[in-house]
Short mmCIF file of C-alpha atoms and ligand atoms in Angstrom, two decimals:
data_model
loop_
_atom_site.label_atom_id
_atom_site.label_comp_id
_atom_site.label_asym_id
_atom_site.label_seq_id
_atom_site.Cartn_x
_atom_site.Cartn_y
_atom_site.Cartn_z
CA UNK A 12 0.00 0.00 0.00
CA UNK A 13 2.62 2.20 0.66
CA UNK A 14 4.32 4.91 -2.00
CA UNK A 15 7.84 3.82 -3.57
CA UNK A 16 10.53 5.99 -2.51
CA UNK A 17 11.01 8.55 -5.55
CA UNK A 18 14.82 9.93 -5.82
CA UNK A 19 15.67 12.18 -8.39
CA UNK A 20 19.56 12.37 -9.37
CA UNK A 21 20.22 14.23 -6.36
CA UNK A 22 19.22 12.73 -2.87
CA UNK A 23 18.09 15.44 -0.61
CA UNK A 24 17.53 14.07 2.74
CA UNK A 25 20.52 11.41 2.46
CA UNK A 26 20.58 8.78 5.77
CA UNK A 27 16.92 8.95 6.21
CA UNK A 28 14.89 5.79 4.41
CA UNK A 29 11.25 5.13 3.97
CA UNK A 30 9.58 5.99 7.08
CA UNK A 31 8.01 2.47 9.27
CA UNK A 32 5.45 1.97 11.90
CA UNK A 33 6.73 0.47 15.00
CA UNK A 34 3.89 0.81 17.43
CA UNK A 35 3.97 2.97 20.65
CA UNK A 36 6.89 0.96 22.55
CA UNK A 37 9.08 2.57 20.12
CA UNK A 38 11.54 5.53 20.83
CA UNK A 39 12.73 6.12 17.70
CA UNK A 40 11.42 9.48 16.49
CA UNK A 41 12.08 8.99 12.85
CA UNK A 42 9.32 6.11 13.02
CA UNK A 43 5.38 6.09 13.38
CA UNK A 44 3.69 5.20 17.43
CA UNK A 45 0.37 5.09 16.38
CA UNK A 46 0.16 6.11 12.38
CA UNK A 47 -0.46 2.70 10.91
CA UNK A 48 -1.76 3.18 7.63
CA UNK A 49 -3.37 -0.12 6.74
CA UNK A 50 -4.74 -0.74 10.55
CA UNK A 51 -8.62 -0.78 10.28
CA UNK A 52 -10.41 1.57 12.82
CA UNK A 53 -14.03 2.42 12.18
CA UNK A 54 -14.64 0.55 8.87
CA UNK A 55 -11.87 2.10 7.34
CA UNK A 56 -7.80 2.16 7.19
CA UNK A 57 -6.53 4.71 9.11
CA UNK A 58 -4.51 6.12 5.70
CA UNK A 59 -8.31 6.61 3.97
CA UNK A 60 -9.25 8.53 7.08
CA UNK A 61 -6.58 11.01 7.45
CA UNK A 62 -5.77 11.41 3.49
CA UNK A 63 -2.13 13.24 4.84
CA UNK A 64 -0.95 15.38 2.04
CA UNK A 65 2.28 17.75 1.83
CA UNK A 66 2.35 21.57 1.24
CA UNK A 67 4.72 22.67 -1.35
CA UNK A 68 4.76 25.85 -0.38
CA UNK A 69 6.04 25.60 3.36
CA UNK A 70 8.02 21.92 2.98
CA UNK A 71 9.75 23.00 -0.08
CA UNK A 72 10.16 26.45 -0.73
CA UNK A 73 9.75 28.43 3.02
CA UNK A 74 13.66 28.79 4.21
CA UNK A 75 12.17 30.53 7.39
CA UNK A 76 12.67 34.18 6.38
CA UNK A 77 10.72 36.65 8.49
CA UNK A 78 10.95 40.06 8.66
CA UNK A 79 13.31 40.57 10.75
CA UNK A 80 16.00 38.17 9.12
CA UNK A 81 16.71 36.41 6.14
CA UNK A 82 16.06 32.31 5.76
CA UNK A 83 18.01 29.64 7.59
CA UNK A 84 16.96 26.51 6.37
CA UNK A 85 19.61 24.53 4.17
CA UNK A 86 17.62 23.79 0.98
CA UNK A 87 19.91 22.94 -1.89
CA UNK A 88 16.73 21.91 -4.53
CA UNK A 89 16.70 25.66 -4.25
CA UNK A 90 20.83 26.88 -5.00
CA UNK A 91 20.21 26.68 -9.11
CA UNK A 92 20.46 30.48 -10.67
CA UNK A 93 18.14 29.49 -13.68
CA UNK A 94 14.36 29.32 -12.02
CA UNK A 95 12.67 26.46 -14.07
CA UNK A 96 15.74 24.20 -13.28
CA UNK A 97 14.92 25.62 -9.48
CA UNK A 98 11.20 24.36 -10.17
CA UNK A 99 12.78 20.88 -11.24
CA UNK A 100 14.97 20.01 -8.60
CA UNK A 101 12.30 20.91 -5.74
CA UNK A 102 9.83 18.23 -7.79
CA UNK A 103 12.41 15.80 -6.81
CA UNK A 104 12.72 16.69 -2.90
CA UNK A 105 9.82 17.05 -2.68
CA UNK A 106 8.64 13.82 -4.20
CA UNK A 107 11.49 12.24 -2.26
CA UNK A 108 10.09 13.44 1.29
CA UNK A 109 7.00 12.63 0.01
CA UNK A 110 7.28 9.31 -0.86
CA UNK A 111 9.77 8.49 2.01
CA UNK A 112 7.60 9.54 4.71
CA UNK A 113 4.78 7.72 2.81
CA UNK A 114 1.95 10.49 2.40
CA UNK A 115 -0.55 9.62 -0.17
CA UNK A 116 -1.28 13.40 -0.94
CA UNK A 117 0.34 16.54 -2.15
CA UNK A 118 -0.54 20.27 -2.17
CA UNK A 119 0.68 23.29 -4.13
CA UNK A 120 0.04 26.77 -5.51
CA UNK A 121 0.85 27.67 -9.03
CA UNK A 122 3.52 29.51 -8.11
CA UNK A 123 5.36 26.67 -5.95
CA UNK A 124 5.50 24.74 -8.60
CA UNK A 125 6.65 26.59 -11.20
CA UNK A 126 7.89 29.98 -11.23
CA UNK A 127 5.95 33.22 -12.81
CA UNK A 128 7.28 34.36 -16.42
CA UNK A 129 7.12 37.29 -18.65
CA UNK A 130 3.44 37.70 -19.26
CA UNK A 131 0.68 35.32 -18.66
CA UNK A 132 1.09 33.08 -21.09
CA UNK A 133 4.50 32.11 -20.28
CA UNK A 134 3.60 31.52 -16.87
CA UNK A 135 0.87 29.02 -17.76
CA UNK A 136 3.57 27.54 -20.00
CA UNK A 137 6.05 27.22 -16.98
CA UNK A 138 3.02 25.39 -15.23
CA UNK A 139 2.58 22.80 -18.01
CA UNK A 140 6.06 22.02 -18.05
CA UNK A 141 6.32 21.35 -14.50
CA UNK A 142 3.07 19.26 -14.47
CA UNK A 143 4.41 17.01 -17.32
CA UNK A 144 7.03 16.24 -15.03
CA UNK A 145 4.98 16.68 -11.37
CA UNK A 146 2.62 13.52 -13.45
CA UNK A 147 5.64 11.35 -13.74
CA UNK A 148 6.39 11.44 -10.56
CA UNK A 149 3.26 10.76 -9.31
CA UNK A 150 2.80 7.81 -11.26
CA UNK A 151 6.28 6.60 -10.35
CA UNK A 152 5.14 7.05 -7.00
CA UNK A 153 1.57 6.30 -6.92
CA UNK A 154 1.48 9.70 -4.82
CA UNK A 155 -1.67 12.29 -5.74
CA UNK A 156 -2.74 15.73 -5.89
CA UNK A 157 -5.19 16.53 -2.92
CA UNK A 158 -5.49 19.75 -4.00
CA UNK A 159 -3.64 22.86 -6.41
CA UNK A 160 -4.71 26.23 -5.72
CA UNK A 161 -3.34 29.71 -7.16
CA UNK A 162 -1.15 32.37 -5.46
CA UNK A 163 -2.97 35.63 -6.42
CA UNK A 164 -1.60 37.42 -3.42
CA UNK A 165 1.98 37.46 -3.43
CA UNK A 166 2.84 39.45 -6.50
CA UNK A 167 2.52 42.86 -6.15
CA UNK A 168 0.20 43.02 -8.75
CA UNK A 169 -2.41 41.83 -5.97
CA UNK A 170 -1.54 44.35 -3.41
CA UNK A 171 -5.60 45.95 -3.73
CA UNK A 172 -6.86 42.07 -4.12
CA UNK A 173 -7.16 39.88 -6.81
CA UNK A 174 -11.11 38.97 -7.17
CA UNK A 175 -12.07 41.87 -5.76
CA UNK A 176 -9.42 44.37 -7.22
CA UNK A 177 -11.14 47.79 -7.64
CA UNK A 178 -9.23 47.69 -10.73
CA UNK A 179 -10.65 45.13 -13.52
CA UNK A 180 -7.48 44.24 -15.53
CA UNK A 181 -5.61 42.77 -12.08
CA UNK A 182 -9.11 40.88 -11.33
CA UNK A 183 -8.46 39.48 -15.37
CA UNK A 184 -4.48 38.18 -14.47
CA UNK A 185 -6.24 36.74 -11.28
CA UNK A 186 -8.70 34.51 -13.60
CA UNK A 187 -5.64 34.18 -15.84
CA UNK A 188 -3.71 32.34 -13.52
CA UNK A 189 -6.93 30.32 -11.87
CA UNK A 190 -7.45 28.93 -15.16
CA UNK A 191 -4.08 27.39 -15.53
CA UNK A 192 -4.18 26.12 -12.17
CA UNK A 193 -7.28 24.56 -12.63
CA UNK A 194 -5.89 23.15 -16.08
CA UNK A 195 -2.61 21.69 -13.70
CA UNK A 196 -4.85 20.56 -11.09
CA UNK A 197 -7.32 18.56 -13.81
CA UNK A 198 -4.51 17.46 -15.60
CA UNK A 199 -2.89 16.01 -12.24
CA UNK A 200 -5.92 14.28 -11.45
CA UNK A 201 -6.83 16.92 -8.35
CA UNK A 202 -9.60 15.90 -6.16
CA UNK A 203 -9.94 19.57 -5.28
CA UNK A 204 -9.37 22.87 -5.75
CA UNK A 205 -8.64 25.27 -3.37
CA UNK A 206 -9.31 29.19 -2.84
CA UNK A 207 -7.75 31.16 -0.30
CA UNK A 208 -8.62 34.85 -0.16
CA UNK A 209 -5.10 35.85 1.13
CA UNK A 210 -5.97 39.62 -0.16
CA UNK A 211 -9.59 39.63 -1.21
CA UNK A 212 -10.50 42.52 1.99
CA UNK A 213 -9.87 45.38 3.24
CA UNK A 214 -7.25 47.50 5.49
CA UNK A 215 -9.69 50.61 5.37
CA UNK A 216 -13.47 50.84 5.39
CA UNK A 217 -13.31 54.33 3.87
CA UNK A 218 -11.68 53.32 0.36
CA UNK A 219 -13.38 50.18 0.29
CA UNK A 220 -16.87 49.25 -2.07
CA UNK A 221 -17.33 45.91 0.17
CA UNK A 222 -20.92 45.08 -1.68
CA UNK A 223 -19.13 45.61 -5.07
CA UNK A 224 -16.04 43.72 -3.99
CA UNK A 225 -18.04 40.81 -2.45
CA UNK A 226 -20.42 40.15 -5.64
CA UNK A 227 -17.03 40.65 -7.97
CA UNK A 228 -15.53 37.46 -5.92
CA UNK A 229 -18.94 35.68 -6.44
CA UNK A 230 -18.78 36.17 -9.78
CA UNK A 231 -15.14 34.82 -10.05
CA UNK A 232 -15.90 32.21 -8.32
CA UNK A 233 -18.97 31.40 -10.33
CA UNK A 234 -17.18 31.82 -13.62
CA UNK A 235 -14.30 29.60 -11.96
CA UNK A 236 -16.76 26.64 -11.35
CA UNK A 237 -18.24 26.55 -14.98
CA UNK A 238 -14.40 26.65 -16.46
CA UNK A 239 -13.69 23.93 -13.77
CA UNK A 240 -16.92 21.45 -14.66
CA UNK A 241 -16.44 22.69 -18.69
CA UNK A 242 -12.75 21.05 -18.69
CA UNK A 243 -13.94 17.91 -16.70
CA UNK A 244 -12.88 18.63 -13.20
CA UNK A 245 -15.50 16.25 -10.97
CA UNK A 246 -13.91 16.91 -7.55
CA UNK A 247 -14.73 19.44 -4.78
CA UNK A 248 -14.29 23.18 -4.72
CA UNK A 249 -12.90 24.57 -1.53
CA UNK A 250 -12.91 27.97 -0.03
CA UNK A 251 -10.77 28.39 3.13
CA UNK A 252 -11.98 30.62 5.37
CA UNK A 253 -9.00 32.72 7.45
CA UNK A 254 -10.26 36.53 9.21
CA UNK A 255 -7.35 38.66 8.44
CA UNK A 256 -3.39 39.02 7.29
CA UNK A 257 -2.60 39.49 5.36
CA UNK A 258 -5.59 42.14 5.25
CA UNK A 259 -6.72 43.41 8.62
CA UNK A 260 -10.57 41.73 7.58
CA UNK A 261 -10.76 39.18 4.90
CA UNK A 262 -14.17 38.50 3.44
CA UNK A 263 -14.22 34.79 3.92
CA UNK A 264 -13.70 35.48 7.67
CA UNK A 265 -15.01 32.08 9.14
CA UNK A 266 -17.06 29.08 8.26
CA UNK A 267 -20.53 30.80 9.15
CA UNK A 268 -19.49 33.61 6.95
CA UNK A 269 -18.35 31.23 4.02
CA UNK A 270 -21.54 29.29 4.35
CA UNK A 271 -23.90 32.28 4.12
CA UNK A 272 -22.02 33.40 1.20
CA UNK A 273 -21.75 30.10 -0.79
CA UNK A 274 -25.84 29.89 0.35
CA UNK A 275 -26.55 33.27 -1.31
CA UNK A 276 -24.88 33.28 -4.35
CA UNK A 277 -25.86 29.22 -5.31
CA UNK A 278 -22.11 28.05 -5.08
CA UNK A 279 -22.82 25.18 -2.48
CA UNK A 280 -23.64 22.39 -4.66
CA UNK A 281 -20.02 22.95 -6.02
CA UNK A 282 -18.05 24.61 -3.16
CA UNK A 283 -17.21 22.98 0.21
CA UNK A 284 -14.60 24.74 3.06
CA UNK A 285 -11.52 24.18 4.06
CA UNK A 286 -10.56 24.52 7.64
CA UNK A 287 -7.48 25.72 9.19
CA UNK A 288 -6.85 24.87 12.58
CA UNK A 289 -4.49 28.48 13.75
CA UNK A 290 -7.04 30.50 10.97
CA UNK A 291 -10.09 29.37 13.08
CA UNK A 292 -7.74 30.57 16.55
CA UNK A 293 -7.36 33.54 14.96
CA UNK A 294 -11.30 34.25 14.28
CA UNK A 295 -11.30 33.76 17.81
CA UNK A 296 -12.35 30.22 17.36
CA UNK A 297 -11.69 26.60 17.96
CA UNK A 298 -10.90 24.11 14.91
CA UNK A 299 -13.95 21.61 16.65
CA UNK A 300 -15.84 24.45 16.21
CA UNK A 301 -15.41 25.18 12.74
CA UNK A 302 -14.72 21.47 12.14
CA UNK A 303 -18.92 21.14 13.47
CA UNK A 304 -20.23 23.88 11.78
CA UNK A 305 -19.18 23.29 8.51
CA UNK A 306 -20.81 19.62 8.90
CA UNK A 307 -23.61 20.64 10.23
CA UNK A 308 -24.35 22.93 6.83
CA UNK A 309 -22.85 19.96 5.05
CA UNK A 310 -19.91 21.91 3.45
CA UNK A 311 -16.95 20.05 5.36
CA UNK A 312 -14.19 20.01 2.21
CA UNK A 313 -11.00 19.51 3.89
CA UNK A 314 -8.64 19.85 6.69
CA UNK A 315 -5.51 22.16 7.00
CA UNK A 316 -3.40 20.57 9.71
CA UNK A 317 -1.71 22.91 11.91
CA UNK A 318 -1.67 24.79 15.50
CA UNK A 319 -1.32 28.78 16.56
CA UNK A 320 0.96 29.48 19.56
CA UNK A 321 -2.08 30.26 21.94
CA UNK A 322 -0.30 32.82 23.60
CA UNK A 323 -0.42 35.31 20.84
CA UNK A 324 -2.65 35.66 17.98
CA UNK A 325 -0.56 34.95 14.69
CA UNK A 326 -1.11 32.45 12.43
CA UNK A 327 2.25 30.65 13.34
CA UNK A 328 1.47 27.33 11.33
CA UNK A 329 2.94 25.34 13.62
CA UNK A 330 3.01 21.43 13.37
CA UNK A 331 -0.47 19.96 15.35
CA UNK A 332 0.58 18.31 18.69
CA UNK A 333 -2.31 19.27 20.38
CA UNK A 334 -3.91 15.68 21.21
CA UNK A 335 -7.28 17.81 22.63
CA UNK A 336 -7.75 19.16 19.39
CA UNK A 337 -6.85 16.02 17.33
CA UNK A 338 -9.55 13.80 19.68
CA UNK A 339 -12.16 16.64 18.89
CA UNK A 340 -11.48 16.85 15.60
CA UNK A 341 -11.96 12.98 15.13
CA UNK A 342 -15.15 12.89 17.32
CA UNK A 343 -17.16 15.30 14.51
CA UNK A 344 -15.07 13.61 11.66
CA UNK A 345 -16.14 10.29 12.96
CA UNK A 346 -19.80 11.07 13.43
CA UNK A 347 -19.92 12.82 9.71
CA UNK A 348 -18.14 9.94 8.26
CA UNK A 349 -15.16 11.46 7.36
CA UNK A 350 -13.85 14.37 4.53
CA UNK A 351 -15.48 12.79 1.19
CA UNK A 352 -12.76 14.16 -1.42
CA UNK A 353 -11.05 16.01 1.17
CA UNK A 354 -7.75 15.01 3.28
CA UNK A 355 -5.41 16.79 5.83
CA UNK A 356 -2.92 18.98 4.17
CA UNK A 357 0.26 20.10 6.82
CA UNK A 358 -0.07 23.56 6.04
CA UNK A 359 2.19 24.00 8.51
CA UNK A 360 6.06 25.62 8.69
CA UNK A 361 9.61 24.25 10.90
CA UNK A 362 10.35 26.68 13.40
CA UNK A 363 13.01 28.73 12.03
CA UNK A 364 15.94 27.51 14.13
CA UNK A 365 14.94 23.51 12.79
CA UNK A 366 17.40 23.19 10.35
CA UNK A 367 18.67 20.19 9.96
CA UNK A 368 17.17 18.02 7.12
CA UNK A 369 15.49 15.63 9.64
CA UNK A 370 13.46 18.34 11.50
CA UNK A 371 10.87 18.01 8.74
CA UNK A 372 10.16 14.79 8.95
CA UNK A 373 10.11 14.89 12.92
CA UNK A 374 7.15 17.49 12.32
CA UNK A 375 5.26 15.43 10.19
CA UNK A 376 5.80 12.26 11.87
CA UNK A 377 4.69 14.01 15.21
CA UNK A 378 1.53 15.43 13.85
CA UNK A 379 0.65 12.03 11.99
CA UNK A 380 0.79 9.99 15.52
CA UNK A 381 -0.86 13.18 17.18
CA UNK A 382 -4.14 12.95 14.47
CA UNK A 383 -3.52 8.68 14.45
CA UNK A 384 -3.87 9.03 18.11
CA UNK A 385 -7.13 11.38 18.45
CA UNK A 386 -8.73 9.05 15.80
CA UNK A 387 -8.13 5.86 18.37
CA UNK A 388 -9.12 7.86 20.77
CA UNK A 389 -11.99 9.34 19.07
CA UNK A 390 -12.98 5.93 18.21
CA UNK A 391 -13.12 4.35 21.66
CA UNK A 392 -15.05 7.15 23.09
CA UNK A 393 -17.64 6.48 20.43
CA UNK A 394 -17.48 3.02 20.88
CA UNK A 395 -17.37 2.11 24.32
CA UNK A 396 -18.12 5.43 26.22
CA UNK A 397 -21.42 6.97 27.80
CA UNK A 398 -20.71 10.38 25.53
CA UNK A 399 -23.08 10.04 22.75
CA UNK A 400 -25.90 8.99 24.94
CA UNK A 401 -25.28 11.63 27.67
CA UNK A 402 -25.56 14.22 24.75
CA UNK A 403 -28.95 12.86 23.52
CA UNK A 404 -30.23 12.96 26.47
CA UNK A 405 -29.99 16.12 26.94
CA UNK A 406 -32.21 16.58 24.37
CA UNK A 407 -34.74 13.81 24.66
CA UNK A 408 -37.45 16.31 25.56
CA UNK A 409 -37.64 16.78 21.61
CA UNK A 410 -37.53 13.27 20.67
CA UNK A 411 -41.31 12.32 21.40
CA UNK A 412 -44.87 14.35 22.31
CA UNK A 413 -45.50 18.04 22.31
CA UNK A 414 -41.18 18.48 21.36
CA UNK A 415 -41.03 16.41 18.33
CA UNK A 416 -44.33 18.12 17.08
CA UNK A 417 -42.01 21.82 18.05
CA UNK A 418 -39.12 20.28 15.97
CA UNK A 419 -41.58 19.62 12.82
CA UNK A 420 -42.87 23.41 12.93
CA UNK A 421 -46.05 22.14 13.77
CA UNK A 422 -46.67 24.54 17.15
CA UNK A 423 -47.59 28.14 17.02
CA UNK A 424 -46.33 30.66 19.20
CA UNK A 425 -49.57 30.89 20.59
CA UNK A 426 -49.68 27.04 21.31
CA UNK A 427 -46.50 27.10 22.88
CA UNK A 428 -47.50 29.55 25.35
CA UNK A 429 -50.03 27.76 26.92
CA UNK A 430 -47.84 24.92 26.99
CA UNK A 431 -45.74 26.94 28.82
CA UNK A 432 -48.46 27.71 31.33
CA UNK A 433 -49.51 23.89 31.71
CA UNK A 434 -45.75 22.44 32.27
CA UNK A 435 -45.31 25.28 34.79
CA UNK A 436 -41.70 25.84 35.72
CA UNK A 437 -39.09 23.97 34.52
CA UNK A 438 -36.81 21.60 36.43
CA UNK A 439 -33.34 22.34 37.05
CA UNK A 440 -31.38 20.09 34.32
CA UNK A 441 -27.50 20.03 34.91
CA UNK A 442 -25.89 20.50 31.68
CA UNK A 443 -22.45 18.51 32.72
CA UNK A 444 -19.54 19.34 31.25
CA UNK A 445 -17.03 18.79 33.86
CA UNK A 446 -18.58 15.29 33.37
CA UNK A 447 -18.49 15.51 29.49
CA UNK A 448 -14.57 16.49 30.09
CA UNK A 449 -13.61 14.03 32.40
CA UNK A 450 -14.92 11.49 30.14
CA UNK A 451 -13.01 12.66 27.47
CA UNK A 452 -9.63 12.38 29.71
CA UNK A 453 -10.54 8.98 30.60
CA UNK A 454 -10.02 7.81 27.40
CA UNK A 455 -6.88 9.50 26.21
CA UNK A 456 -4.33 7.11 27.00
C1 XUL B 525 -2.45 31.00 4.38
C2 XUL B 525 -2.91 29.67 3.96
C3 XUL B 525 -2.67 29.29 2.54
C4 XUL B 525 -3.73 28.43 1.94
C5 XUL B 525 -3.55 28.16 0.47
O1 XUL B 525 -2.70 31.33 5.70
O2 XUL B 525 -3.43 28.91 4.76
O3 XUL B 525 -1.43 28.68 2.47
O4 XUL B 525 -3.81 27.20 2.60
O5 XUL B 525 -3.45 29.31 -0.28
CO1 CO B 526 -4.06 26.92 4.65
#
């Protein structure tokens, strides 16, 4: 089941082989504890629940430059002068991290892959080029695209936005370079495609047409969907919500927001969300939270995998540890049986003191047991625990009589009133969640 290790002529992360399980007895960190792709939990191997993919952008081309200091990261795939012989060498680390640590997924932006040209032709050209080759590898590999996406908000081209540009020729390079992404990501077999609205807000209300700018990304995102279906692409649209930076208030601020909006302008029997653990922290939010509210509406896409320092409100991208958020997280996905075409992409960054070449796979191994470990977790709670039942019954009022006929909107307000008066005061019902979270801690072990 597992990939074949992909090297191109160079090997990148020399002394470190294909990545094994060894169960949780095991000390060595360049192995998995609990991450055991073929084990069955739930109906399912644990690989088809998690559906790990890589992110280009921060694995293979972030040296951990900030503002305050250039990049420290040793990454020779990136020392060549000429840029589409750049573009060729990171293909092969990053297919040879892929396939060593055995992810089944990948993730990039346009722009990781292959780097911008002259005009906009010759950038879609550069992209073709490096798919032709990015298709080799995967079939050498067996390794697929989870999703490809387009960066319209690096280049200062996209400093006002890109969809929602007050200026209409920057809003045409923007559907200029979604259309050869969405070419790539059809080509590549994609079973999504992603948008992130990096720069589609605002830093000031007062030079800002938000009802213009809102319908412009509607229609962008309408036109993107017919281009999409027109050249065969049968997977899922995903919009990732995130509330600011790079713009103090981005327009696809949460999932509520994204689901009103893909409601109103008829996008959500196409479009699903993507949710981002530290961008849901930083709308003042838990992932769980978004995580439920996204399958309640029925618009859970896809998972970006990563944590925000909780002591300060960046989004930090770190690597997920946090086993409370992993168990949560596999509760709802459990219950909503699982992401459909979605998977977990690491959107997440090394520190920028990890240097050496084995950090990165210590990050992704760490995260993988931390996410196998909620779903066992997750699992045995559902299984073998009092949770589901206590959380029913907190509702069982509903389930029968006078509260299932509320539920079917067939009481008037009028009719519920005099209920009111016949049931008289209600009783005191405890709504236990010290007992809810001790239950949870029972089970992680
Ligand atoms: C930025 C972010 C992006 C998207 C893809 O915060 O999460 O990398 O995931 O554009
Ligand atoms: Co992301």
């Amino acid at each position: 089941m597992s990939n074949d290790v992909i090297l191109g002529k160079t090997e990148y992360f020399p002394g470190i082989s294909k990545i094994s399980f060894e169960g949780t007895e095991s000390k060595n960190v360049l192995a998995f504890r609990y991450y055991d792709e073929n084990k069955v939990v739930a109906g399912k191997k644990m690989r088809d629940h998690f559906r790990f993919a890589a992110a280009y952008w921060h694995s293979f081309c972030n040296d951990g430059a900030d503002p305050f200091g250039p990049g420290t990261r040793p990454m020779p795939w990136l020392n060549n002068s000429n840029p589409m012989q750049k573009a060729k060498d990171k293909l092969d680390a990053a297919f040879e991290f892929i396939s060593k640590l055995g992810l089944p997924y990948y993730c990039f932006h346009d722009r990781d892959l292959a780097p911008e040209g002259k005009d906009v032709n010759e950038s879609a050209d550069n992209l073709k080029t490096l798919a032709v080759l990015a298709l080799e590898k995967q079939k050498q590999s067996g390794v697929k695209l989870l999703w490809g996406t387009a960066n319209v908000f690096s280049h200062p081209r996209y400093m006002n936005g890109a969809a929602t540009n007050p200026d209409f020729s920057v809003v045409t390079h923007a559907a200029a370079q979604v259309k050869a992404a969405l070419d790539a990501t059809v080509y590549l077999g994609g079973e999504n495609y992603v948008f992130w609205g990096g720069r589609e807000g605002y830093f000031s209300l007062l030079n800002t047409n938000t009802k213009r700018e809102i319908e412009h990304l509607a229609t962008f995102l309408q036109k993107a969907r017919d281009y999409g279906r027109k050249i065969g692409f049968k997977g899922t649209f995903l919009i990732e919500p995130k509330p600011m930076e790079p713009t103090k208030h981005q327009y696809d601020f949460d999932v509520a927001t994204v689901v009103a909006f893909l409601n109103k302008y008829n996008l959500a029997d196409d479009f699903k969300i993507n949710i981002e653990n530290n961008h849901a922290t930083l709308a003042q939010h838990t992932f769980a939270h978004e995580i439920q509210l996204a399958a309640d509406a029925d618009l859970l896409g896809s998972l970006d995998i990563n944590q925000g320092d909780p002591h300060n409100g960046w989004d930090t991208d770190e690597f997920m540890i946090n086993i409370y958020d992993a168990v949560y997280a596999m509760l709802i996905l459990l219950q909503n049986n699982g992401l459909g075409t979605g998977g977990m992409n690491f959107d997440a960054k090394l520190r920028r003191n990890s240097t050496d070449a084995e950090d990165l796979f210590i990050a992704h191994i760490s995260s993988m047991d931390t996410l196998a470990r909620g779903l066992l977790i997750a699992d045995d709670i559902l299984k073998n625990s009092k949770f589901l039942a206590l959380r029913n019954t907190r509702y069982k009022s509903f389930d029968s009589g006078d509260g299932k006929r509320f539920e079917k909107g067939e009481l008037s307000l009028e009719e519920l009133k005099n209920l009111a008066v016949s049931l008289g005061e209600p009783a005191q019902i405890s709504g236990k969640q010290e007992k809810f979270e001790l239950l949870i801690n029972q089970y992680i072990k």
